[in-house]
């Protein structure tokens, strides 16, 4: 009598109900690959819901720090990391052979542009290859990094199938769920932000929903992988294009002697159909200046232009030059000085208020242009006491933030407010220097007392 034919292997269709039950009972193990400003809050959110997390990172430094209960991310405290470790729910490792252990593998690694400003998926591909070598039946791989539509199915899926010999959708799952962190925004954190998830089969979508509904108030399933990838790009392109718009309006209204911030704040009183964006000295962070070009690169494959993306990129990257030209005008008319030989204070190096992150910060472009034109420049930033190594601006590593007192400030010919940190005493610099170029409307409350020293640019 032949043994009854049993299924050679289980498929996701049969495995998913158990996966959902285990998610519900906090019995899944979550793997997070990339323990940065997205991965670590993600790990924290799962730990808070009593789910076990194994964090994977190539950096020994980060892994040792985390396992010692220490944080390297400003808005995540040592106590919080310590709590994750003490409960035994979190451990970090550089041992990628352990990638077979988690039930779900969430990838949160950088997706920068390369020197030709094309998408650089190197981190994503390396992480996918590492997973593929250990991939086992029943696991689900979920990319969180911002990328172009097609990355999960055209790039990751073939690697996962080829190196594992397993079949996506049958033996293991692939999903995409974009991160939506807003660094420095105390109002929102991972556990309060709705999460979009996309996958190409029902079983994979159910698995991804089961993973995330344990940590967020609302999971938003969309049709497939590419739709979810497009959602995230749309969110960030919306920001980049609107910031480009208000930067263009600033230059026009400036020429007309109109204060663009007053215009936008008044327009924002319209209770519908208007979302306020504000001009700045350019566009910083490692998302908004970069992500839109992931779509324009992919759109070229379809022979389609993305003029709004290119134009807003052009306008935003020209803003530092615009600010410096305004400074040159004021130095000449007020002090009969040129930029060359002038002493300038740059207030704020971080790419946006109340964060300590300098990546792609327009302040660094301002610094570069000023020094190229012969100015002597110091900076002040309460969040960046010493400039860390920045691969794009290695020459600034080790420079220190200047003192913030009237004696120290009185030696400058002018100051530029490039980042509008809340905890800066703008009255002190307005009192001490001949004039201030304010690119963030940070001195708005001091207009009455120091209006003649404030130039908006
Ligand atoms: N900026 C302006 N004017 C504005 C808003 C922003 O000039 O009206 C500048 C900022 O100063 C900064 C840059 O744009 O230099 C990016 O700012 P951002 O507020 O978009 O902040 P990010 O890049 O730290 O985080 C963004 C998220 N922020 C918000 O949604 C408010 C969001 O776009 C993404 O979830 C996140 O990037 C990401 O990881 O993609």
PDB file of N, CA, C and O in Angstrom, residues 12 15-16 18-33 46 51-54 56 98-106 131 134-142 171-175 203-204 207-208 210-211:
ATOM      1  N   UNK A  12       2.082  29.319   0.855  1.00  0.00           N
ATOM      2  CA  UNK A  12       1.653  30.462   1.684  1.00  0.00           C
ATOM      3  C   UNK A  12       0.150  30.412   1.930  1.00  0.00           C
ATOM      4  O   UNK A  12      -0.331  30.796   3.000  1.00  0.00           O
ATOM      5  N   UNK A  15      -0.175  28.400   4.829  1.00  0.00           N
ATOM      6  CA  UNK A  15       0.608  28.858   5.987  1.00  0.00           C
ATOM      7  C   UNK A  15       0.077  30.167   6.577  1.00  0.00           C
ATOM      8  O   UNK A  15       0.303  30.489   7.738  1.00  0.00           O
ATOM      9  N   UNK A  16      -0.639  30.958   5.740  1.00  0.00           N
ATOM     10  CA  UNK A  16      -1.005  32.316   6.185  1.00  0.00           C
ATOM     11  C   UNK A  16      -1.902  32.345   7.429  1.00  0.00           C
ATOM     12  O   UNK A  16      -1.643  33.132   8.348  1.00  0.00           O
ATOM     13  N   UNK A  18      -2.018  30.508   9.997  1.00  0.00           N
ATOM     14  CA  UNK A  18      -1.200  30.310  11.206  1.00  0.00           C
ATOM     15  C   UNK A  18      -0.300  31.535  11.436  1.00  0.00           C
ATOM     16  O   UNK A  18      -0.120  31.997  12.556  1.00  0.00           O
ATOM     17  N   UNK A  19       0.204  32.099  10.339  1.00  0.00           N
ATOM     18  CA  UNK A  19       1.051  33.301  10.436  1.00  0.00           C
ATOM     19  C   UNK A  19       0.256  34.440  11.095  1.00  0.00           C
ATOM     20  O   UNK A  19       0.727  35.120  12.006  1.00  0.00           O
ATOM     21  N   UNK A  20      -1.005  34.582  10.647  1.00  0.00           N
ATOM     22  CA  UNK A  20      -1.852  35.657  11.205  1.00  0.00           C
ATOM     23  C   UNK A  20      -2.126  35.407  12.687  1.00  0.00           C
ATOM     24  O   UNK A  20      -2.077  36.325  13.509  1.00  0.00           O
ATOM     25  N   UNK A  21      -2.349  34.145  13.029  1.00  0.00           N
ATOM     26  CA  UNK A  21      -2.615  33.829  14.444  1.00  0.00           C
ATOM     27  C   UNK A  21      -1.379  34.162  15.277  1.00  0.00           C
ATOM     28  O   UNK A  21      -1.449  34.765  16.348  1.00  0.00           O
ATOM     29  N   UNK A  22      -0.235  33.794  14.775  1.00  0.00           N
ATOM     30  CA  UNK A  22       0.991  34.020  15.543  1.00  0.00           C
ATOM     31  C   UNK A  22       1.286  35.519  15.658  1.00  0.00           C
ATOM     32  O   UNK A  22       1.779  35.994  16.678  1.00  0.00           O
ATOM     33  N   UNK A  23       0.943  36.269  14.604  1.00  0.00           N
ATOM     34  CA  UNK A  23       1.138  37.735  14.697  1.00  0.00           C
ATOM     35  C   UNK A  23       0.252  38.286  15.805  1.00  0.00           C
ATOM     36  O   UNK A  23       0.689  39.049  16.667  1.00  0.00           O
ATOM     37  N   UNK A  24      -0.985  37.871  15.789  1.00  0.00           N
ATOM     38  CA  UNK A  24      -1.978  38.307  16.785  1.00  0.00           C
ATOM     39  C   UNK A  24      -1.497  38.003  18.199  1.00  0.00           C
ATOM     40  O   UNK A  24      -1.593  38.832  19.102  1.00  0.00           O
ATOM     41  N   UNK A  25      -0.937  36.806  18.370  1.00  0.00           N
ATOM     42  CA  UNK A  25      -0.518  36.419  19.738  1.00  0.00           C
ATOM     43  C   UNK A  25       0.927  36.843  20.012  1.00  0.00           C
ATOM     44  O   UNK A  25       1.546  36.382  20.966  1.00  0.00           O
ATOM     45  N   UNK A  26       1.440  37.780  19.164  1.00  0.00           N
ATOM     46  CA  UNK A  26       2.784  38.323  19.379  1.00  0.00           C
ATOM     47  C   UNK A  26       3.841  37.216  19.419  1.00  0.00           C
ATOM     48  O   UNK A  26       4.789  37.254  20.195  1.00  0.00           O
ATOM     49  N   UNK A  27       3.613  36.221  18.581  1.00  0.00           N
ATOM     50  CA  UNK A  27       4.496  35.049  18.599  1.00  0.00           C
ATOM     51  C   UNK A  27       5.434  35.038  17.385  1.00  0.00           C
ATOM     52  O   UNK A  27       6.202  34.108  17.173  1.00  0.00           O
ATOM     53  N   UNK A  28       5.352  36.107  16.571  1.00  0.00           N
ATOM     54  CA  UNK A  28       6.260  36.190  15.413  1.00  0.00           C
ATOM     55  C   UNK A  28       7.608  36.731  15.881  1.00  0.00           C
ATOM     56  O   UNK A  28       7.678  37.468  16.871  1.00  0.00           O
ATOM     57  N   UNK A  29       8.634  36.424  15.139  1.00  0.00           N
ATOM     58  CA  UNK A  29       9.908  37.127  15.333  1.00  0.00           C
ATOM     59  C   UNK A  29      10.087  38.050  14.126  1.00  0.00           C
ATOM     60  O   UNK A  29       9.944  37.597  12.969  1.00  0.00           O
ATOM     61  N   UNK A  30      10.347  39.339  14.403  1.00  0.00           N
ATOM     62  CA  UNK A  30      10.513  40.323  13.323  1.00  0.00           C
ATOM     63  C   UNK A  30      12.015  40.584  13.165  1.00  0.00           C
ATOM     64  O   UNK A  30      12.721  40.814  14.158  1.00  0.00           O
ATOM     65  N   UNK A  31      12.472  40.550  11.920  1.00  0.00           N
ATOM     66  CA  UNK A  31      13.855  40.940  11.638  1.00  0.00           C
ATOM     67  C   UNK A  31      13.845  42.328  11.007  1.00  0.00           C
ATOM     68  O   UNK A  31      13.041  42.592  10.101  1.00  0.00           O
ATOM     69  N   UNK A  32      14.683  43.226  11.503  1.00  0.00           N
ATOM     70  CA  UNK A  32      14.798  44.562  10.896  1.00  0.00           C
ATOM     71  C   UNK A  32      16.222  44.709  10.379  1.00  0.00           C
ATOM     72  O   UNK A  32      17.181  44.619  11.161  1.00  0.00           O
ATOM     73  N   UNK A  33      16.347  44.894   9.061  1.00  0.00           N
ATOM     74  CA  UNK A  33      17.677  45.045   8.460  1.00  0.00           C
ATOM     75  C   UNK A  33      17.925  46.530   8.207  1.00  0.00           C
ATOM     76  O   UNK A  33      17.198  47.163   7.439  1.00  0.00           O
ATOM     77  N   UNK A  46       7.745  47.492  17.516  1.00  0.00           N
ATOM     78  CA  UNK A  46       7.389  46.065  17.679  1.00  0.00           C
ATOM     79  C   UNK A  46       7.664  45.603  19.104  1.00  0.00           C
ATOM     80  O   UNK A  46       6.862  44.897  19.710  1.00  0.00           O
ATOM     81  N   UNK A  51       6.502  42.102  20.775  1.00  0.00           N
ATOM     82  CA  UNK A  51       6.969  41.214  19.699  1.00  0.00           C
ATOM     83  C   UNK A  51       8.492  41.184  19.714  1.00  0.00           C
ATOM     84  O   UNK A  51       9.133  42.219  19.879  1.00  0.00           O
ATOM     85  N   UNK A  52       9.051  40.004  19.536  1.00  0.00           N
ATOM     86  CA  UNK A  52      10.508  39.861  19.573  1.00  0.00           C
ATOM     87  C   UNK A  52      11.130  40.374  18.268  1.00  0.00           C
ATOM     88  O   UNK A  52      10.566  40.141  17.182  1.00  0.00           O
ATOM     89  N   UNK A  53      12.229  41.093  18.398  1.00  0.00           N
ATOM     90  CA  UNK A  53      12.876  41.666  17.218  1.00  0.00           C
ATOM     91  C   UNK A  53      14.365  41.307  17.213  1.00  0.00           C
ATOM     92  O   UNK A  53      15.042  41.400  18.232  1.00  0.00           O
ATOM     93  N   UNK A  54      14.842  40.883  16.056  1.00  0.00           N
ATOM     94  CA  UNK A  54      16.286  40.769  15.857  1.00  0.00           C
ATOM     95  C   UNK A  54      16.681  41.866  14.868  1.00  0.00           C
ATOM     96  O   UNK A  54      16.131  41.932  13.757  1.00  0.00           O
ATOM     97  N   UNK A  56      19.355  43.668  12.464  1.00  0.00           N
ATOM     98  CA  UNK A  56      20.565  43.312  11.712  1.00  0.00           C
ATOM     99  C   UNK A  56      21.198  44.599  11.185  1.00  0.00           C
ATOM    100  O   UNK A  56      20.499  45.453  10.618  1.00  0.00           O
ATOM    101  N   UNK A  98      21.786  34.581  10.748  1.00  0.00           N
ATOM    102  CA  UNK A  98      20.590  34.465  11.585  1.00  0.00           C
ATOM    103  C   UNK A  98      19.338  34.976  10.855  1.00  0.00           C
ATOM    104  O   UNK A  98      18.252  35.007  11.425  1.00  0.00           O
ATOM    105  N   UNK A  99      19.495  35.369   9.613  1.00  0.00           N
ATOM    106  CA  UNK A  99      18.335  35.892   8.862  1.00  0.00           C
ATOM    107  C   UNK A  99      17.259  34.832   8.639  1.00  0.00           C
ATOM    108  O   UNK A  99      16.131  35.136   8.308  1.00  0.00           O
ATOM    109  N   UNK A 100      17.592  33.566   8.862  1.00  0.00           N
ATOM    110  CA  UNK A 100      16.584  32.503   8.710  1.00  0.00           C
ATOM    111  C   UNK A 100      15.641  32.474   9.915  1.00  0.00           C
ATOM    112  O   UNK A 100      14.549  31.926   9.839  1.00  0.00           O
ATOM    113  N   UNK A 101      16.053  33.122  11.016  1.00  0.00           N
ATOM    114  CA  UNK A 101      15.248  33.013  12.250  1.00  0.00           C
ATOM    115  C   UNK A 101      13.936  33.795  12.196  1.00  0.00           C
ATOM    116  O   UNK A 101      12.889  33.255  12.540  1.00  0.00           O
ATOM    117  N   UNK A 102      13.939  35.071  11.778  1.00  0.00           N
ATOM    118  CA  UNK A 102      12.678  35.834  11.844  1.00  0.00           C
ATOM    119  C   UNK A 102      11.612  35.295  10.888  1.00  0.00           C
ATOM    120  O   UNK A 102      11.940  34.654   9.884  1.00  0.00           O
ATOM    121  N   UNK A 103      10.365  35.598  11.208  1.00  0.00           N
ATOM    122  CA  UNK A 103       9.266  35.221  10.316  1.00  0.00           C
ATOM    123  C   UNK A 103       9.060  36.289   9.248  1.00  0.00           C
ATOM    124  O   UNK A 103       8.661  35.997   8.131  1.00  0.00           O
ATOM    125  N   UNK A 104       9.343  37.544   9.617  1.00  0.00           N
ATOM    126  CA  UNK A 104       9.217  38.656   8.657  1.00  0.00           C
ATOM    127  C   UNK A 104      10.525  39.432   8.676  1.00  0.00           C
ATOM    128  O   UNK A 104      11.107  39.662   9.738  1.00  0.00           O
ATOM    129  N   UNK A 105      10.987  39.807   7.478  1.00  0.00           N
ATOM    130  CA  UNK A 105      12.269  40.521   7.358  1.00  0.00           C
ATOM    131  C   UNK A 105      11.990  41.895   6.749  1.00  0.00           C
ATOM    132  O   UNK A 105      11.617  41.999   5.575  1.00  0.00           O
ATOM    133  N   UNK A 106      12.159  42.947   7.561  1.00  0.00           N
ATOM    134  CA  UNK A 106      11.849  44.313   7.109  1.00  0.00           C
ATOM    135  C   UNK A 106      13.152  45.028   6.778  1.00  0.00           C
ATOM    136  O   UNK A 106      14.042  45.130   7.616  1.00  0.00           O
ATOM    137  N   UNK A 131      19.591  38.029   2.554  1.00  0.00           N
ATOM    138  CA  UNK A 131      18.360  37.333   2.956  1.00  0.00           C
ATOM    139  C   UNK A 131      18.171  36.076   2.101  1.00  0.00           C
ATOM    140  O   UNK A 131      17.880  34.990   2.617  1.00  0.00           O
ATOM    141  N   UNK A 134      19.608  32.789   3.035  1.00  0.00           N
ATOM    142  CA  UNK A 134      19.095  32.113   4.228  1.00  0.00           C
ATOM    143  C   UNK A 134      17.563  31.931   4.176  1.00  0.00           C
ATOM    144  O   UNK A 134      16.966  31.470   5.103  1.00  0.00           O
ATOM    145  N   UNK A 135      16.982  32.341   3.084  1.00  0.00           N
ATOM    146  CA  UNK A 135      15.516  32.378   2.994  1.00  0.00           C
ATOM    147  C   UNK A 135      14.905  30.997   3.214  1.00  0.00           C
ATOM    148  O   UNK A 135      15.407  29.997   2.702  1.00  0.00           O
ATOM    149  N   UNK A 136      13.825  30.968   3.998  1.00  0.00           N
ATOM    150  CA  UNK A 136      13.174  29.678   4.204  1.00  0.00           C
ATOM    151  C   UNK A 136      11.672  29.815   3.943  1.00  0.00           C
ATOM    152  O   UNK A 136      11.127  30.905   3.984  1.00  0.00           O
ATOM    153  N   UNK A 137      11.047  28.696   3.700  1.00  0.00           N
ATOM    154  CA  UNK A 137       9.613  28.676   3.400  1.00  0.00           C
ATOM    155  C   UNK A 137       8.829  29.363   4.520  1.00  0.00           C
ATOM    156  O   UNK A 137       9.168  29.219   5.696  1.00  0.00           O
ATOM    157  N   UNK A 138       7.853  30.159   4.119  1.00  0.00           N
ATOM    158  CA  UNK A 138       6.956  30.772   5.110  1.00  0.00           C
ATOM    159  C   UNK A 138       7.402  32.157   5.555  1.00  0.00           C
ATOM    160  O   UNK A 138       6.654  32.869   6.223  1.00  0.00           O
ATOM    161  N   UNK A 139       8.639  32.576   5.180  1.00  0.00           N
ATOM    162  CA  UNK A 139       9.074  33.927   5.560  1.00  0.00           C
ATOM    163  C   UNK A 139       8.452  34.956   4.619  1.00  0.00           C
ATOM    164  O   UNK A 139       8.079  34.627   3.486  1.00  0.00           O
ATOM    165  N   UNK A 140       8.400  36.225   5.080  1.00  0.00           N
ATOM    166  CA  UNK A 140       7.990  37.318   4.190  1.00  0.00           C
ATOM    167  C   UNK A 140       9.044  38.403   4.263  1.00  0.00           C
ATOM    168  O   UNK A 140       9.534  38.721   5.358  1.00  0.00           O
ATOM    169  N   UNK A 141       9.430  38.928   3.097  1.00  0.00           N
ATOM    170  CA  UNK A 141      10.443  39.982   2.977  1.00  0.00           C
ATOM    171  C   UNK A 141       9.730  41.282   2.613  1.00  0.00           C
ATOM    172  O   UNK A 141       8.968  41.324   1.634  1.00  0.00           O
ATOM    173  N   UNK A 142       9.918  42.324   3.422  1.00  0.00           N
ATOM    174  CA  UNK A 142       9.183  43.575   3.204  1.00  0.00           C
ATOM    175  C   UNK A 142      10.171  44.739   3.107  1.00  0.00           C
ATOM    176  O   UNK A 142      10.889  45.025   4.066  1.00  0.00           O
ATOM    177  N   UNK A 171       6.102  29.962  -1.876  1.00  0.00           N
ATOM    178  CA  UNK A 171       6.914  29.465  -0.764  1.00  0.00           C
ATOM    179  C   UNK A 171       7.240  30.561   0.244  1.00  0.00           C
ATOM    180  O   UNK A 171       7.380  30.324   1.429  1.00  0.00           O
ATOM    181  N   UNK A 172       7.466  31.773  -0.269  1.00  0.00           N
ATOM    182  CA  UNK A 172       7.772  32.909   0.640  1.00  0.00           C
ATOM    183  C   UNK A 172       7.040  34.134   0.099  1.00  0.00           C
ATOM    184  O   UNK A 172       6.597  34.158  -1.043  1.00  0.00           O
ATOM    185  N   UNK A 173       6.977  35.178   0.950  1.00  0.00           N
ATOM    186  CA  UNK A 173       6.245  36.372   0.527  1.00  0.00           C
ATOM    187  C   UNK A 173       7.162  37.562   0.291  1.00  0.00           C
ATOM    188  O   UNK A 173       8.265  37.627   0.837  1.00  0.00           O
ATOM    189  N   UNK A 174       6.690  38.464  -0.555  1.00  0.00           N
ATOM    190  CA  UNK A 174       7.347  39.772  -0.744  1.00  0.00           C
ATOM    191  C   UNK A 174       6.264  40.825  -0.601  1.00  0.00           C
ATOM    192  O   UNK A 174       5.168  40.678  -1.161  1.00  0.00           O
ATOM    193  N   UNK A 175       6.567  41.887   0.148  1.00  0.00           N
ATOM    194  CA  UNK A 175       5.627  43.008   0.244  1.00  0.00           C
ATOM    195  C   UNK A 175       6.434  44.293   0.278  1.00  0.00           C
ATOM    196  O   UNK A 175       7.662  44.273   0.452  1.00  0.00           O
ATOM    197  N   UNK A 203      -2.359  36.250  -0.221  1.00  0.00           N
ATOM    198  CA  UNK A 203      -1.682  35.658   0.957  1.00  0.00           C
ATOM    199  C   UNK A 203      -0.567  36.590   1.442  1.00  0.00           C
ATOM    200  O   UNK A 203      -0.449  36.876   2.645  1.00  0.00           O
ATOM    201  N   UNK A 204       0.224  37.116   0.506  1.00  0.00           N
ATOM    202  CA  UNK A 204       1.343  37.998   0.903  1.00  0.00           C
ATOM    203  C   UNK A 204       0.801  39.275   1.537  1.00  0.00           C
ATOM    204  O   UNK A 204       1.344  39.790   2.512  1.00  0.00           O
ATOM    205  N   UNK A 207      -0.296  38.576   5.028  1.00  0.00           N
ATOM    206  CA  UNK A 207       0.858  38.434   5.938  1.00  0.00           C
ATOM    207  C   UNK A 207       1.396  39.813   6.321  1.00  0.00           C
ATOM    208  O   UNK A 207       1.648  40.088   7.494  1.00  0.00           O
ATOM    209  N   UNK A 208       1.530  40.697   5.316  1.00  0.00           N
ATOM    210  CA  UNK A 208       2.080  42.038   5.594  1.00  0.00           C
ATOM    211  C   UNK A 208       1.139  42.818   6.504  1.00  0.00           C
ATOM    212  O   UNK A 208       1.584  43.486   7.455  1.00  0.00           O
ATOM    213  N   UNK A 210      -0.898  41.547   8.660  1.00  0.00           N
ATOM    214  CA  UNK A 210      -0.801  40.926  10.002  1.00  0.00           C
ATOM    215  C   UNK A 210       0.428  41.445  10.744  1.00  0.00           C
ATOM    216  O   UNK A 210       0.374  41.722  11.949  1.00  0.00           O
ATOM    217  N   UNK A 211       1.529  41.644  10.033  1.00  0.00           N
ATOM    218  CA  UNK A 211       2.759  42.135  10.682  1.00  0.00           C
ATOM    219  C   UNK A 211       2.536  43.545  11.231  1.00  0.00           C
ATOM    220  O   UNK A 211       2.762  43.831  12.398  1.00  0.00           O
TER     221      UNK A 211
END
